[in-house]
């Protein structure tokens, strides 16, 4: 089973700053089957990035994903007020079918 | 517009049963695999179960194997989760989420419903 570990647990930044979130896998993620989600309180998760680096439909280009193998990164180039939320990484395709990281809370400093 | 609407949540005693439903619209339901994902209060996301577009392939998380059953009715554009022998730790918001297609089998979950709350308590 692939275990995903996200860091940091909480990230405190100001609007306009750059955010870098990390997701490390316990073993190599096949074909970069790694996704990132944003979740705001009381809402369902929203897909941001799939295939490690492809933006989902309608996602602003300030969101970017990178990485391969066991180390992946979500970068938000210039934080907007609406970007403060919890972010999850997810691997798909390896047993079990989907696994999630524990999440990173991005909060306003 | 893709829409997924869950229903069937509620309060149930430990050991009890509940059946969740997810009504899909805005896409060709029969072409997509579907999933259930849950989130305990204040906690992270946990994948629960997967069903392929034709129901030929089904997977479960170890935490629910033998107690939960996923199914779908493509004629009704609906996904289901039968939950038996419920435990306190099954308390969560349950989301249905769309997966991949016959062509792109392995895919991220791109659309999610708003979820339905299941509370297991005496």
Short mmCIF file of C-alpha atoms in Angstrom, two decimals:
data_model
loop_
_atom_site.label_atom_id
_atom_site.label_comp_id
_atom_site.label_asym_id
_atom_site.label_seq_id
_atom_site.Cartn_x
_atom_site.Cartn_y
_atom_site.Cartn_z
CA UNK A 1 0.00 0.00 0.00
CA UNK A 2 1.28 3.45 -0.94
CA UNK A 3 1.29 5.92 1.96
CA UNK A 4 1.31 9.63 1.13
CA UNK A 5 2.82 12.09 3.59
CA UNK A 6 2.13 15.80 3.13
CA UNK A 7 4.18 18.63 4.55
CA UNK A 8 3.92 20.99 6.21
CA UNK A 9 0.78 20.24 8.20
CA UNK A 10 -0.05 23.94 8.30
CA UNK A 11 1.36 26.73 6.15
CA UNK A 12 0.84 30.35 7.16
CA UNK A 13 1.29 32.88 4.35
CA UNK A 14 -0.05 36.22 3.18
CA UNK A 15 -1.98 37.00 -0.01
CA UNK A 16 0.42 37.60 -2.88
CA UNK A 17 3.04 35.20 -1.52
CA UNK A 18 4.11 31.94 -3.12
CA UNK A 19 3.00 28.64 -1.56
CA UNK A 20 4.87 25.36 -1.92
CA UNK A 21 3.18 22.18 -0.66
CA UNK A 22 4.90 18.79 -0.61
CA UNK A 23 3.60 15.23 -0.99
CA UNK A 24 5.96 12.30 -0.50
CA UNK A 25 5.00 8.71 -1.36
CA UNK A 26 6.26 5.59 0.44
CA UNK A 27 6.95 3.99 -2.95
CA UNK A 28 7.06 5.17 -6.52
CA UNK A 29 3.73 6.38 -7.93
CA UNK A 30 3.02 4.67 -11.26
CA UNK A 31 2.98 6.89 -14.35
CA UNK A 32 2.75 9.99 -12.16
CA UNK A 33 -0.81 9.07 -11.16
CA UNK A 34 -0.83 11.85 -8.59
CA UNK A 35 -3.57 14.44 -8.10
CA UNK A 36 -4.10 17.50 -5.91
CA UNK A 37 -7.40 18.70 -4.44
CA UNK A 38 -8.55 21.85 -2.68
CA UNK A 39 -11.22 21.68 0.01
CA UNK A 40 -12.92 24.62 1.70
CA UNK A 41 -15.02 24.28 4.87
CA UNK A 42 -18.39 22.67 4.21
CA UNK A 43 -17.55 21.94 0.58
CA UNK A 44 -16.57 18.90 -1.42
CA UNK A 45 -12.98 18.57 -2.62
CA UNK A 46 -12.21 20.15 -6.00
CA UNK A 47 -9.72 18.61 -8.40
CA UNK A 48 -6.85 20.99 -9.17
CA UNK A 49 -4.09 18.87 -10.73
CA UNK A 50 -3.98 15.35 -12.21
CA UNK A 51 -1.16 13.35 -13.73
CA UNK A 52 1.17 15.26 -11.37
CA UNK A 53 1.24 18.38 -13.54
CA UNK A 54 -1.93 18.79 -15.65
CA UNK A 55 -4.40 21.43 -14.52
CA UNK A 56 -8.04 20.38 -14.33
CA UNK A 57 -10.71 22.27 -16.26
CA UNK A 58 -11.17 25.84 -15.07
CA UNK A 59 -8.22 25.88 -12.67
CA UNK A 60 -6.23 29.16 -12.75
CA UNK A 61 -2.67 28.99 -14.00
CA UNK A 62 -1.29 30.20 -10.68
CA UNK A 63 -1.71 26.55 -9.61
CA UNK A 64 0.99 24.20 -10.86
CA UNK A 65 2.10 20.68 -10.05
CA UNK A 66 5.43 18.98 -10.47
CA UNK A 67 7.37 15.91 -9.48
CA UNK A 68 7.65 12.21 -10.22
CA UNK A 69 8.47 8.95 -8.50
CA UNK A 70 8.02 9.61 -4.80
CA UNK A 71 8.25 13.40 -4.51
CA UNK A 72 5.56 15.79 -5.71
CA UNK A 73 4.90 19.50 -5.24
CA UNK A 74 1.91 21.80 -5.59
CA UNK A 75 2.87 25.44 -6.11
CA UNK A 76 0.54 28.42 -5.93
CA UNK A 77 2.47 31.28 -7.49
CA UNK A 78 0.63 34.27 -5.97
CA UNK A 79 -1.91 33.55 -3.28
CA UNK A 80 -5.39 34.97 -3.67
CA UNK A 81 -7.73 35.27 -0.66
CA UNK A 82 -9.86 32.39 -1.99
CA UNK A 83 -6.86 30.01 -2.05
CA UNK A 84 -6.76 29.59 1.73
CA UNK A 85 -8.08 26.08 2.26
CA UNK A 86 -6.96 22.51 2.92
CA UNK A 87 -5.06 20.73 0.15
CA UNK A 88 -4.85 16.97 -0.34
CA UNK A 89 -2.70 14.87 -2.61
CA UNK A 90 -4.04 11.58 -3.96
CA UNK A 91 -2.46 8.64 -5.76
CA UNK A 92 -4.59 6.51 -8.05
CA UNK A 93 -4.23 3.19 -9.75
CA UNK A 94 -2.19 1.30 -7.15
CA UNK A 95 -3.69 -0.93 -4.50
CA UNK A 96 -5.79 0.30 -2.80
CA UNK A 97 -7.31 2.07 -5.77
CA UNK A 98 -7.01 5.57 -4.28
CA UNK A 99 -5.12 6.86 -1.28
CA UNK A 100 -4.93 10.40 0.09
CA UNK A 101 -2.38 12.33 2.04
CA UNK A 102 -3.40 13.71 5.41
CA UNK A 103 -3.73 17.25 4.08
CA UNK A 104 -2.00 20.61 4.37
CA UNK A 105 -3.92 23.55 5.79
CA UNK A 106 -3.04 26.81 4.08
CA UNK A 107 -3.97 29.66 6.40
CA UNK A 108 -3.75 33.42 6.25
CA UNK A 109 -0.81 34.85 8.17
CA UNK B 1 -23.16 20.37 -16.20
CA UNK B 2 -22.00 17.33 -14.24
CA UNK B 3 -24.03 16.85 -11.07
CA UNK B 4 -23.77 14.22 -8.35
CA UNK B 5 -26.34 14.30 -5.55
CA UNK B 6 -26.03 11.97 -2.58
CA UNK B 7 -28.89 10.98 -0.29
CA UNK B 8 -29.75 8.44 2.37
CA UNK B 9 -27.56 9.59 5.23
CA UNK B 10 -28.78 9.88 8.78
CA UNK B 11 -28.47 8.64 12.35
CA UNK B 12 -28.13 4.89 12.87
CA UNK B 13 -27.25 2.75 15.86
CA UNK B 14 -24.06 0.67 15.97
CA UNK B 15 -24.67 -2.62 14.21
CA UNK B 16 -27.36 -1.08 12.03
CA UNK B 17 -27.63 -0.65 8.27
CA UNK B 18 -28.04 2.22 5.86
CA UNK B 19 -28.20 2.55 2.08
CA UNK B 20 -26.74 5.59 0.38
CA UNK B 21 -27.66 6.71 -3.13
CA UNK B 22 -25.99 9.02 -5.61
CA UNK B 23 -27.97 10.43 -8.53
CA UNK B 24 -25.85 11.44 -11.50
CA UNK B 25 -26.66 13.81 -14.34
CA UNK B 26 -24.94 15.88 -17.01
CA UNK B 27 -22.72 13.09 -18.36
CA UNK B 28 -22.97 9.53 -19.74
CA UNK B 29 -23.07 7.72 -16.40
CA UNK B 30 -22.65 4.26 -17.94
CA UNK B 31 -19.26 5.23 -19.37
CA UNK B 32 -17.61 6.13 -16.07
CA UNK B 33 -16.39 4.27 -13.02
CA UNK B 34 -17.62 5.64 -9.71
CA UNK B 35 -16.37 5.80 -6.15
CA UNK B 36 -17.42 6.46 -2.59
CA UNK B 37 -15.06 8.54 -0.46
CA UNK B 38 -15.69 9.49 3.16
CA UNK B 39 -14.50 12.13 5.59
CA UNK B 40 -14.88 11.77 9.33
CA UNK B 41 -15.62 15.02 11.19
CA UNK B 42 -12.52 17.20 11.23
CA UNK B 43 -10.44 14.52 9.51
CA UNK B 44 -9.00 13.83 6.08
CA UNK B 45 -10.34 11.97 3.06
CA UNK B 46 -10.61 8.18 2.95
CA UNK B 47 -11.45 6.25 -0.22
CA UNK B 48 -14.12 3.61 0.51
CA UNK B 49 -15.07 1.75 -2.68
CA UNK B 50 -14.78 1.67 -6.48
CA UNK B 51 -17.04 0.21 -9.16
CA UNK B 52 -16.24 0.07 -12.85
CA UNK B 53 -18.64 1.33 -15.51
CA UNK B 54 -20.08 -2.14 -16.15
CA UNK B 55 -19.90 -3.28 -12.50
CA UNK B 56 -17.42 -5.98 -13.54
CA UNK B 57 -14.67 -4.69 -11.23
CA UNK B 58 -15.22 -3.69 -7.61
CA UNK B 59 -12.74 -2.72 -4.93
CA UNK B 60 -13.12 -1.93 -1.24
CA UNK B 61 -10.93 -0.37 1.41
CA UNK B 62 -9.89 -2.91 4.05
CA UNK B 63 -11.79 -0.90 6.67
CA UNK B 64 -15.17 -1.67 5.05
CA UNK B 65 -14.57 -4.98 3.27
CA UNK B 66 -17.23 -7.53 4.13
CA UNK B 67 -19.59 -4.89 5.56
CA UNK B 68 -20.23 -2.47 2.68
CA UNK B 69 -21.49 -3.28 -0.84
CA UNK B 70 -21.22 -0.92 -3.78
CA UNK B 71 -23.56 -1.21 -6.75
CA UNK B 72 -24.93 0.84 -9.62
CA UNK B 73 -27.91 1.00 -11.94
CA UNK B 74 -26.86 2.50 -15.25
CA UNK B 75 -30.48 2.65 -16.46
CA UNK B 76 -31.28 4.93 -13.51
CA UNK B 77 -27.97 6.84 -13.53
CA UNK B 78 -27.53 5.90 -9.91
CA UNK B 79 -24.79 4.67 -7.59
CA UNK B 80 -25.42 2.95 -4.26
CA UNK B 81 -23.61 1.99 -1.09
CA UNK B 82 -25.20 -0.59 1.20
CA UNK B 83 -23.64 -0.26 4.62
CA UNK B 84 -24.15 -3.06 7.17
CA UNK B 85 -22.74 -3.73 10.64
CA UNK B 86 -22.07 -0.03 11.08
CA UNK B 87 -19.53 1.08 13.69
CA UNK B 88 -18.90 4.37 15.45
CA UNK B 89 -15.82 4.89 13.26
CA UNK B 90 -17.99 4.84 10.11
CA UNK B 91 -19.38 8.24 11.12
CA UNK B 92 -18.49 10.56 8.25
CA UNK B 93 -19.66 12.60 5.31
CA UNK B 94 -19.89 10.21 2.37
CA UNK B 95 -19.15 11.59 -1.09
CA UNK B 96 -19.69 9.96 -4.45
CA UNK B 97 -16.99 10.83 -6.95
CA UNK B 98 -16.55 10.15 -10.66
CA UNK B 99 -13.58 8.12 -11.83
CA UNK B 100 -12.20 7.06 -15.18
CA UNK B 101 -13.72 5.67 -18.35
CA UNK B 102 -13.40 2.44 -20.33
CA UNK B 103 -10.67 4.15 -22.38
CA UNK B 104 -8.89 5.89 -19.50
CA UNK B 105 -9.41 3.39 -16.70
CA UNK B 106 -6.98 4.90 -14.22
CA UNK B 107 -7.99 8.46 -13.50
CA UNK B 108 -8.33 11.00 -10.73
CA UNK B 109 -11.75 11.62 -9.23
CA UNK B 110 -12.76 14.69 -11.17
CA UNK B 111 -16.29 15.47 -9.95
CA UNK B 112 -17.69 15.08 -6.47
CA UNK B 113 -21.12 15.41 -4.93
CA UNK B 114 -21.77 17.58 -1.87
CA UNK B 115 -21.91 14.56 0.42
CA UNK B 116 -24.36 13.00 2.87
CA UNK B 117 -23.68 12.70 6.60
CA UNK B 118 -23.83 9.31 8.27
CA UNK B 119 -23.79 9.31 12.06
CA UNK B 120 -23.38 6.03 13.90
CA UNK B 121 -24.28 6.45 17.55
CA UNK B 122 -26.41 4.91 20.27
#
